[in-house]
Structures are given as structure tokens and as C-alpha cells.
Amino acid sequence: MEVLRDRVVIITGASSGIGAATAHALVAEGCKVVLAARSQDKLESLATKLAPHALAVPTDVTQPDDLKQLVDKALEHFGQVDALLANAGIYLAGDVVDDNLADWTRLINVNVNGVLNSIYAVLPHFKARGGGDIILTSSISGVEDIVWEPIYSASKHAVQGLAHTLRRQLAGIGVRVGAVCPGKVANELWGLTDTQAIEEDVTKHASLRSEDVAEAIIFMLSRPAHVTIRDLVMLPQNQDI
């Protein structure tokens, strides 16, 4: 896909799941990727597989200084940044009466503040160059109110609100903003790491693969400059939501 060739994409939450799958897909299309996550070993392993088209930068998205350093290193190494996939996130289900407030706070800090920190770090560069792409990994839980995961759902509703309002504010400087909103994805976020278990879930049409979401992100990034995919909602065929 020639339109994506040589683009530089920062991916947070890149060490596994949707982030890692998207890194593979982007490099296959001729992109360069800047991989950000807290797990240094996993990041460096992925960067080695994608060499020389990948740079690993251990990053905690809850720390604004880490994000500034991430963008600075991306610019130093590749000379430009064309897109941000704000993908880092954690999951929490359960009844609020039984949950721990500290767990709620941590989830909001990663899923909401982490996205804000990531966007804030890259925006000065996008403004200076007059364009860029921001894609937020949201969820069907940001589109529907999911009763069994109220705090996670609240965090993704915040991400959706940010995507919709930020898109309108940044349209005039050539920055596109969109959200990809998958249903259940058979990956580490859902506690699925066994290849056979993943394939069984996918075969039953009960889950998407991380690679399915990566393909959707490639689609969003590869649209002509005058086209913005504001929301891309995708579900396993059998998910009853």
C-alpha cells in the first residue's frame, strides 16, 4: 500500500495484542514504527523482529515526561512522526461494590490520562508540520454501556468523547482523529494467551483476533487525506451486544 510507505507511527501499548499486531502490519506496508510500552524485554524482542524498521522506547503513558521523551527519540531516530496509535490500556470487569478504588483509579489513569498524555506529546509536532493522524484504541464499551464492566466502559466513553471533540478542533490544521472500537478480542487483555484457546474462540465467532483490529487500523490510516474514519466499530459475528 504505497500511501503508507515510509510513514512513521508511534504505537503505545505496543508490546502485545493489538499494538504488536499493528506494528507487524504497518511494517509489512512499508512503515516505520516507534514501539512504546512498559515491558522493555517484550519491546526489544518485537523491535528485533521488525528491524531495521522499529525503535523500542520503554514508556509509561501515565508519565508525561516519558511521552515527551518518546516523541523526541522518534524524531531523533526517524526524523518525523506521521501518526500516533494511542493504544495502551488495561481492563477491569466486575461489580463496583466488590471492586477496589485503587484499581479503578489506575484504570482511569492508564486508559484516559495515558491517552491525553500521548496526544499532548505529539500535537506540537503535528501542528508544526501541518498534519498527522491520531487513532485511539477505544472499544464497543465506549459505544454501548456495558453493565459488567462499568469502570472500563466509563473510560472508553471518555475516549470516544475525546475523539469526537478533538477531531473537530484539529481539523483545521490537517490532523485526522478517529477511534477504532472492537468488541471482544482474543488476546492478553482478555486473559487469552494460549494459541489453541484463541483459535477456538475465533472459530466460534466469539472473538476477533488482534490482527483483525490491526487491519482496521491500516484501513483508517490509508484513506485519502480528505477522508476521516471517525469511528470504526467491529464485533465478533456472535457477540451479543
mmCIF file of C-alpha atoms in Angstrom:
data_model
loop_
_atom_site.group_PDB
_atom_site.id
_atom_site.type_symbol
_atom_site.label_atom_id
_atom_site.label_comp_id
_atom_site.label_asym_id
_atom_site.label_seq_id
_atom_site.Cartn_x
_atom_site.Cartn_y
_atom_site.Cartn_z
ATOM 1 C CA MET A 1 0.000 0.000 0.000
ATOM 2 C CA GLU A 2 2.111 2.836 -1.378
ATOM 3 C CA VAL A 3 0.231 5.553 0.513
ATOM 4 C CA LEU A 4 1.618 4.266 3.820
ATOM 5 C CA ARG A 5 5.203 3.693 2.734
ATOM 6 C CA ASP A 6 7.810 5.441 4.906
ATOM 7 C CA ARG A 7 5.270 6.823 7.389
ATOM 8 C CA VAL A 8 6.462 6.826 10.989
ATOM 9 C CA VAL A 9 3.880 5.657 13.517
ATOM 10 C CA ILE A 10 4.156 5.778 17.306
ATOM 11 C CA ILE A 11 2.313 2.884 18.976
ATOM 12 C CA THR A 12 1.669 2.858 22.717
ATOM 13 C CA GLY A 13 0.817 -0.453 24.336
ATOM 14 C CA ALA A 14 2.948 -1.994 21.602
ATOM 15 C CA SER A 15 4.371 -4.993 23.445
ATOM 16 C CA SER A 16 1.409 -7.328 22.861
ATOM 17 C CA GLY A 17 -2.115 -7.687 21.489
ATOM 18 C CA ILE A 18 -3.462 -5.047 19.138
ATOM 19 C CA GLY A 19 -0.343 -2.903 19.463
ATOM 20 C CA ALA A 20 2.077 -5.649 18.450
ATOM 21 C CA ALA A 21 -0.206 -6.877 15.650
ATOM 22 C CA THR A 22 -0.495 -3.351 14.273
ATOM 23 C CA ALA A 23 3.277 -2.902 14.391
ATOM 24 C CA HIS A 24 3.713 -6.029 12.259
ATOM 25 C CA ALA A 25 1.000 -4.894 9.829
ATOM 26 C CA LEU A 26 2.437 -1.388 9.447
ATOM 27 C CA VAL A 27 5.964 -2.609 8.790
ATOM 28 C CA ALA A 28 4.562 -5.002 6.184
ATOM 29 C CA GLU A 29 3.115 -1.927 4.447
ATOM 30 C CA GLY A 30 6.479 -0.150 4.445
ATOM 31 C CA CYS A 31 6.054 1.963 7.582
ATOM 32 C CA LYS A 32 8.488 2.584 10.402
ATOM 33 C CA VAL A 33 7.209 2.119 13.935
ATOM 34 C CA VAL A 34 8.146 3.509 17.331
ATOM 35 C CA LEU A 35 7.183 0.947 19.955
ATOM 36 C CA ALA A 36 6.186 2.156 23.415
ATOM 37 C CA ALA A 37 5.210 0.125 26.480
ATOM 38 C CA ARG A 38 6.445 -0.532 29.989
ATOM 39 C CA SER A 39 7.821 -4.003 29.218
ATOM 40 C CA GLN A 40 11.356 -3.421 27.948
ATOM 41 C CA ASP A 41 12.080 -7.090 27.201
ATOM 42 C CA LYS A 42 8.947 -7.567 25.102
ATOM 43 C CA LEU A 43 9.513 -4.276 23.290
ATOM 44 C CA GLU A 44 13.094 -5.074 22.396
ATOM 45 C CA SER A 45 12.117 -8.570 21.236
ATOM 46 C CA LEU A 46 9.455 -7.115 18.931
ATOM 47 C CA ALA A 47 11.805 -4.402 17.662
ATOM 48 C CA THR A 48 14.379 -7.070 16.809
ATOM 49 C CA LYS A 49 11.802 -8.953 14.754
ATOM 50 C CA LEU A 50 10.874 -5.763 12.900
ATOM 51 C CA ALA A 51 14.408 -4.394 12.496
ATOM 52 C CA PRO A 52 15.513 -2.072 11.000
ATOM 53 C CA HIS A 53 12.060 -0.532 10.774
ATOM 54 C CA ALA A 54 11.335 -0.322 14.516
ATOM 55 C CA LEU A 55 12.560 1.628 17.517
ATOM 56 C CA ALA A 56 11.762 0.444 21.058
ATOM 57 C CA VAL A 57 11.285 3.120 23.735
ATOM 58 C CA PRO A 58 10.183 1.859 27.181
ATOM 59 C CA THR A 59 7.380 4.208 28.212
ATOM 60 C CA ASP A 60 4.823 4.605 30.973
ATOM 61 C CA VAL A 61 1.903 6.514 29.458
ATOM 62 C CA THR A 62 0.850 7.808 32.866
ATOM 63 C CA GLN A 63 4.090 9.832 32.988
ATOM 64 C CA PRO A 64 4.024 12.925 30.717
ATOM 65 C CA ASP A 65 7.836 13.153 30.719
ATOM 66 C CA ASP A 66 8.039 9.615 29.322
ATOM 67 C CA LEU A 67 5.779 10.612 26.426
ATOM 68 C CA LYS A 68 7.825 13.728 25.653
ATOM 69 C CA GLN A 69 10.956 11.594 25.603
ATOM 70 C CA LEU A 70 9.182 9.084 23.342
ATOM 71 C CA VAL A 71 8.375 11.737 20.727
ATOM 72 C CA ASP A 72 11.848 13.269 20.990
ATOM 73 C CA LYS A 73 13.512 9.881 20.408
ATOM 74 C CA ALA A 74 11.194 9.130 17.490
ATOM 75 C CA LEU A 75 12.126 12.428 15.833
ATOM 76 C CA GLU A 76 15.817 11.931 16.543
ATOM 77 C CA HIS A 77 15.820 8.393 15.126
ATOM 78 C CA PHE A 78 13.444 8.665 12.168
ATOM 79 C CA GLY A 79 13.282 12.435 11.578
ATOM 80 C CA GLN A 80 9.499 12.640 11.596
ATOM 81 C CA VAL A 81 6.296 11.344 13.164
ATOM 82 C CA ASP A 82 3.252 10.889 10.930
ATOM 83 C CA ALA A 83 0.782 9.123 13.181
ATOM 84 C CA LEU A 84 0.004 8.132 16.755
ATOM 85 C CA LEU A 85 -1.864 4.989 17.745
ATOM 86 C CA ALA A 86 -2.821 5.623 21.379
ATOM 87 C CA ASN A 87 -3.422 2.002 22.224
ATOM 88 C CA ALA A 88 -2.164 1.452 25.785
ATOM 89 C CA GLY A 89 -4.916 0.303 28.108
ATOM 90 C CA ILE A 90 -5.875 -2.088 30.885
ATOM 91 C CA TYR A 91 -9.098 -3.958 31.593
ATOM 92 C CA LEU A 92 -11.225 -4.375 34.696
ATOM 93 C CA ALA A 93 -14.594 -6.089 34.962
ATOM 94 C CA GLY A 94 -16.766 -6.792 37.979
ATOM 95 C CA ASP A 95 -19.281 -5.247 40.347
ATOM 96 C CA VAL A 96 -18.373 -1.847 41.747
ATOM 97 C CA VAL A 97 -19.484 -2.846 45.248
ATOM 98 C CA ASP A 98 -16.792 -5.537 45.312
ATOM 99 C CA ASP A 99 -14.022 -3.682 43.487
ATOM 100 C CA ASN A 100 -11.054 -1.778 44.827
ATOM 101 C CA LEU A 101 -10.993 2.010 44.377
ATOM 102 C CA ALA A 102 -7.234 1.912 43.715
ATOM 103 C CA ASP A 103 -7.873 -0.412 40.754
ATOM 104 C CA TRP A 104 -10.461 1.998 39.336
ATOM 105 C CA THR A 105 -8.057 4.909 39.690
ATOM 106 C CA ARG A 106 -5.253 3.014 37.976
ATOM 107 C CA LEU A 107 -7.531 2.049 35.073
ATOM 108 C CA ILE A 108 -8.672 5.638 34.538
ATOM 109 C CA ASN A 109 -5.090 6.843 34.790
ATOM 110 C CA VAL A 110 -3.914 4.471 32.054
ATOM 111 C CA ASN A 111 -6.978 4.415 29.781
ATOM 112 C CA VAL A 112 -7.836 8.126 29.901
ATOM 113 C CA ASN A 113 -4.879 10.108 31.206
ATOM 114 C CA GLY A 114 -2.493 7.912 29.223
ATOM 115 C CA VAL A 115 -4.325 8.831 26.022
ATOM 116 C CA LEU A 116 -4.311 12.529 26.937
ATOM 117 C CA ASN A 117 -0.592 12.423 27.714
ATOM 118 C CA SER A 118 0.165 10.695 24.413
ATOM 119 C CA ILE A 119 -1.823 13.192 22.371
ATOM 120 C CA TYR A 120 -0.364 16.176 24.214
ATOM 121 C CA ALA A 121 3.175 14.966 23.492
ATOM 122 C CA VAL A 122 2.706 14.580 19.748
ATOM 123 C CA LEU A 123 0.487 17.579 18.993
ATOM 124 C CA PRO A 124 3.220 20.257 18.854
ATOM 125 C CA HIS A 125 4.977 18.287 16.111
ATOM 126 C CA PHE A 126 1.758 17.729 14.161
ATOM 127 C CA LYS A 127 0.871 21.423 14.450
ATOM 128 C CA ALA A 128 4.324 22.471 13.241
ATOM 129 C CA ARG A 129 4.253 20.131 10.243
ATOM 130 C CA GLY A 130 0.619 20.868 9.403
ATOM 131 C CA GLY A 131 -0.827 17.400 9.655
ATOM 132 C CA GLY A 132 -0.842 13.924 11.165
ATOM 133 C CA ASP A 133 -3.075 11.073 12.192
ATOM 134 C CA ILE A 134 -4.280 10.203 15.687
ATOM 135 C CA ILE A 135 -6.068 6.901 16.189
ATOM 136 C CA LEU A 136 -7.382 5.970 19.608
ATOM 137 C CA THR A 137 -7.993 2.355 20.573
ATOM 138 C CA SER A 138 -11.451 2.534 22.081
ATOM 139 C CA SER A 139 -13.959 -0.297 22.484
ATOM 140 C CA ILE A 140 -17.546 -1.291 21.924
ATOM 141 C CA SER A 141 -17.699 -0.416 25.636
ATOM 142 C CA GLY A 142 -17.280 3.223 24.611
ATOM 143 C CA VAL A 143 -20.275 2.968 22.288
ATOM 144 C CA GLU A 144 -22.564 0.830 24.460
ATOM 145 C CA ASP A 145 -22.971 0.932 28.272
ATOM 146 C CA ILE A 146 -21.641 -2.470 29.327
ATOM 147 C CA VAL A 147 -23.090 -3.438 32.704
ATOM 148 C CA TRP A 148 -20.422 -5.999 33.664
ATOM 149 C CA GLU A 149 -17.506 -3.596 33.163
ATOM 150 C CA PRO A 150 -18.722 -0.172 34.343
ATOM 151 C CA ILE A 151 -15.347 1.457 35.046
ATOM 152 C CA TYR A 152 -13.769 0.190 31.836
ATOM 153 C CA SER A 153 -16.879 1.302 29.948
ATOM 154 C CA ALA A 154 -16.667 4.753 31.534
ATOM 155 C CA SER A 155 -13.025 5.069 30.484
ATOM 156 C CA LYS A 156 -13.828 4.190 26.883
ATOM 157 C CA HIS A 157 -16.787 6.591 26.802
ATOM 158 C CA ALA A 158 -14.269 9.275 27.766
ATOM 159 C CA VAL A 159 -12.012 8.174 24.901
ATOM 160 C CA GLN A 160 -14.942 8.394 22.477
ATOM 161 C CA GLY A 161 -15.862 11.891 23.657
ATOM 162 C CA LEU A 162 -12.248 12.965 23.242
ATOM 163 C CA ALA A 163 -12.024 11.512 19.739
ATOM 164 C CA HIS A 164 -15.168 13.297 18.564
ATOM 165 C CA THR A 165 -14.336 16.717 20.001
ATOM 166 C CA LEU A 166 -10.612 16.637 19.264
ATOM 167 C CA ARG A 167 -11.340 15.721 15.644
ATOM 168 C CA ARG A 168 -13.318 18.937 15.193
ATOM 169 C CA GLN A 169 -10.743 21.122 16.936
ATOM 170 C CA LEU A 170 -7.810 19.781 14.927
ATOM 171 C CA ALA A 171 -9.468 19.502 11.520
ATOM 172 C CA GLY A 172 -8.299 22.983 10.539
ATOM 173 C CA ILE A 173 -4.620 22.106 10.928
ATOM 174 C CA GLY A 174 -4.822 18.927 8.880
ATOM 175 C CA VAL A 175 -4.841 16.420 11.753
ATOM 176 C CA ARG A 176 -7.233 13.494 11.445
ATOM 177 C CA VAL A 177 -8.623 11.864 14.596
ATOM 178 C CA GLY A 178 -10.522 8.597 14.749
ATOM 179 C CA ALA A 179 -11.312 5.728 17.104
ATOM 180 C CA VAL A 180 -11.312 2.004 16.467
ATOM 181 C CA CYS A 181 -13.931 0.295 18.652
ATOM 182 C CA PRO A 182 -13.631 -3.503 18.762
ATOM 183 C CA GLY A 183 -15.692 -5.941 20.712
ATOM 184 C CA LYS A 184 -14.023 -8.923 22.383
ATOM 185 C CA VAL A 185 -10.513 -9.516 21.086
ATOM 186 C CA ALA A 186 -8.800 -12.800 21.904
ATOM 187 C CA ASN A 187 -5.571 -11.502 23.393
ATOM 188 C CA GLU A 188 -3.773 -10.786 26.657
ATOM 189 C CA LEU A 189 -6.208 -8.032 27.688
ATOM 190 C CA TRP A 190 -8.897 -10.691 27.985
ATOM 191 C CA GLY A 191 -6.519 -13.184 29.600
ATOM 192 C CA LEU A 192 -6.129 -15.265 26.431
ATOM 193 C CA THR A 193 -2.556 -16.224 25.575
ATOM 194 C CA ASP A 194 -2.875 -19.867 24.503
ATOM 195 C CA THR A 195 -2.931 -20.154 20.709
ATOM 196 C CA GLN A 196 -5.397 -23.038 20.726
ATOM 197 C CA ALA A 197 -7.809 -21.211 23.040
ATOM 198 C CA ILE A 198 -7.650 -18.147 20.812
ATOM 199 C CA GLU A 199 -8.367 -20.176 17.690
ATOM 200 C CA GLU A 200 -11.291 -21.926 19.393
ATOM 201 C CA ASP A 201 -12.815 -18.568 20.372
ATOM 202 C CA VAL A 202 -12.344 -17.194 16.861
ATOM 203 C CA THR A 203 -13.728 -20.372 15.267
ATOM 204 C CA LYS A 204 -16.871 -19.961 17.386
ATOM 205 C CA HIS A 205 -17.098 -16.348 16.115
ATOM 206 C CA ALA A 206 -16.921 -15.278 19.760
ATOM 207 C CA SER A 207 -13.770 -13.166 19.426
ATOM 208 C CA LEU A 208 -11.792 -11.105 16.989
ATOM 209 C CA ARG A 209 -8.067 -11.563 16.511
ATOM 210 C CA SER A 210 -5.668 -8.723 17.286
ATOM 211 C CA GLU A 211 -4.730 -8.934 13.602
ATOM 212 C CA ASP A 212 -8.335 -8.151 12.619
ATOM 213 C CA VAL A 213 -8.143 -4.878 14.546
ATOM 214 C CA ALA A 214 -4.729 -4.147 13.034
ATOM 215 C CA GLU A 215 -6.251 -4.468 9.551
ATOM 216 C CA ALA A 216 -8.939 -1.957 10.535
ATOM 217 C CA ILE A 217 -6.278 0.498 11.722
ATOM 218 C CA ILE A 218 -4.400 0.086 8.431
ATOM 219 C CA PHE A 219 -7.652 0.890 6.623
ATOM 220 C CA MET A 220 -8.168 4.050 8.681
ATOM 221 C CA LEU A 221 -4.629 5.309 8.135
ATOM 222 C CA SER A 222 -4.646 4.586 4.412
ATOM 223 C CA ARG A 223 -7.719 6.640 3.496
ATOM 224 C CA PRO A 224 -7.124 9.659 1.239
ATOM 225 C CA ALA A 225 -6.312 12.870 3.102
ATOM 226 C CA HIS A 226 -9.831 14.248 2.681
ATOM 227 C CA VAL A 227 -11.408 11.200 4.373
ATOM 228 C CA THR A 228 -11.650 10.685 8.142
ATOM 229 C CA ILE A 229 -12.990 7.459 9.634
ATOM 230 C CA ARG A 230 -14.341 8.942 12.858
ATOM 231 C CA ASP A 231 -15.415 5.615 14.419
ATOM 232 C CA LEU A 232 -14.820 2.093 13.205
ATOM 233 C CA VAL A 233 -16.924 -0.328 15.261
ATOM 234 C CA MET A 234 -16.194 -4.024 14.782
ATOM 235 C CA LEU A 235 -17.562 -7.052 16.600
ATOM 236 C CA PRO A 236 -17.177 -10.820 16.525
ATOM 237 C CA GLN A 237 -20.103 -12.105 14.480
ATOM 238 C CA ASN A 238 -21.517 -13.940 17.505
ATOM 239 C CA GLN A 239 -21.048 -11.266 20.188
ATOM 240 C CA ASP A 240 -24.490 -10.375 21.506
ATOM 241 C CA ILE A 241 -24.128 -6.631 22.108
#
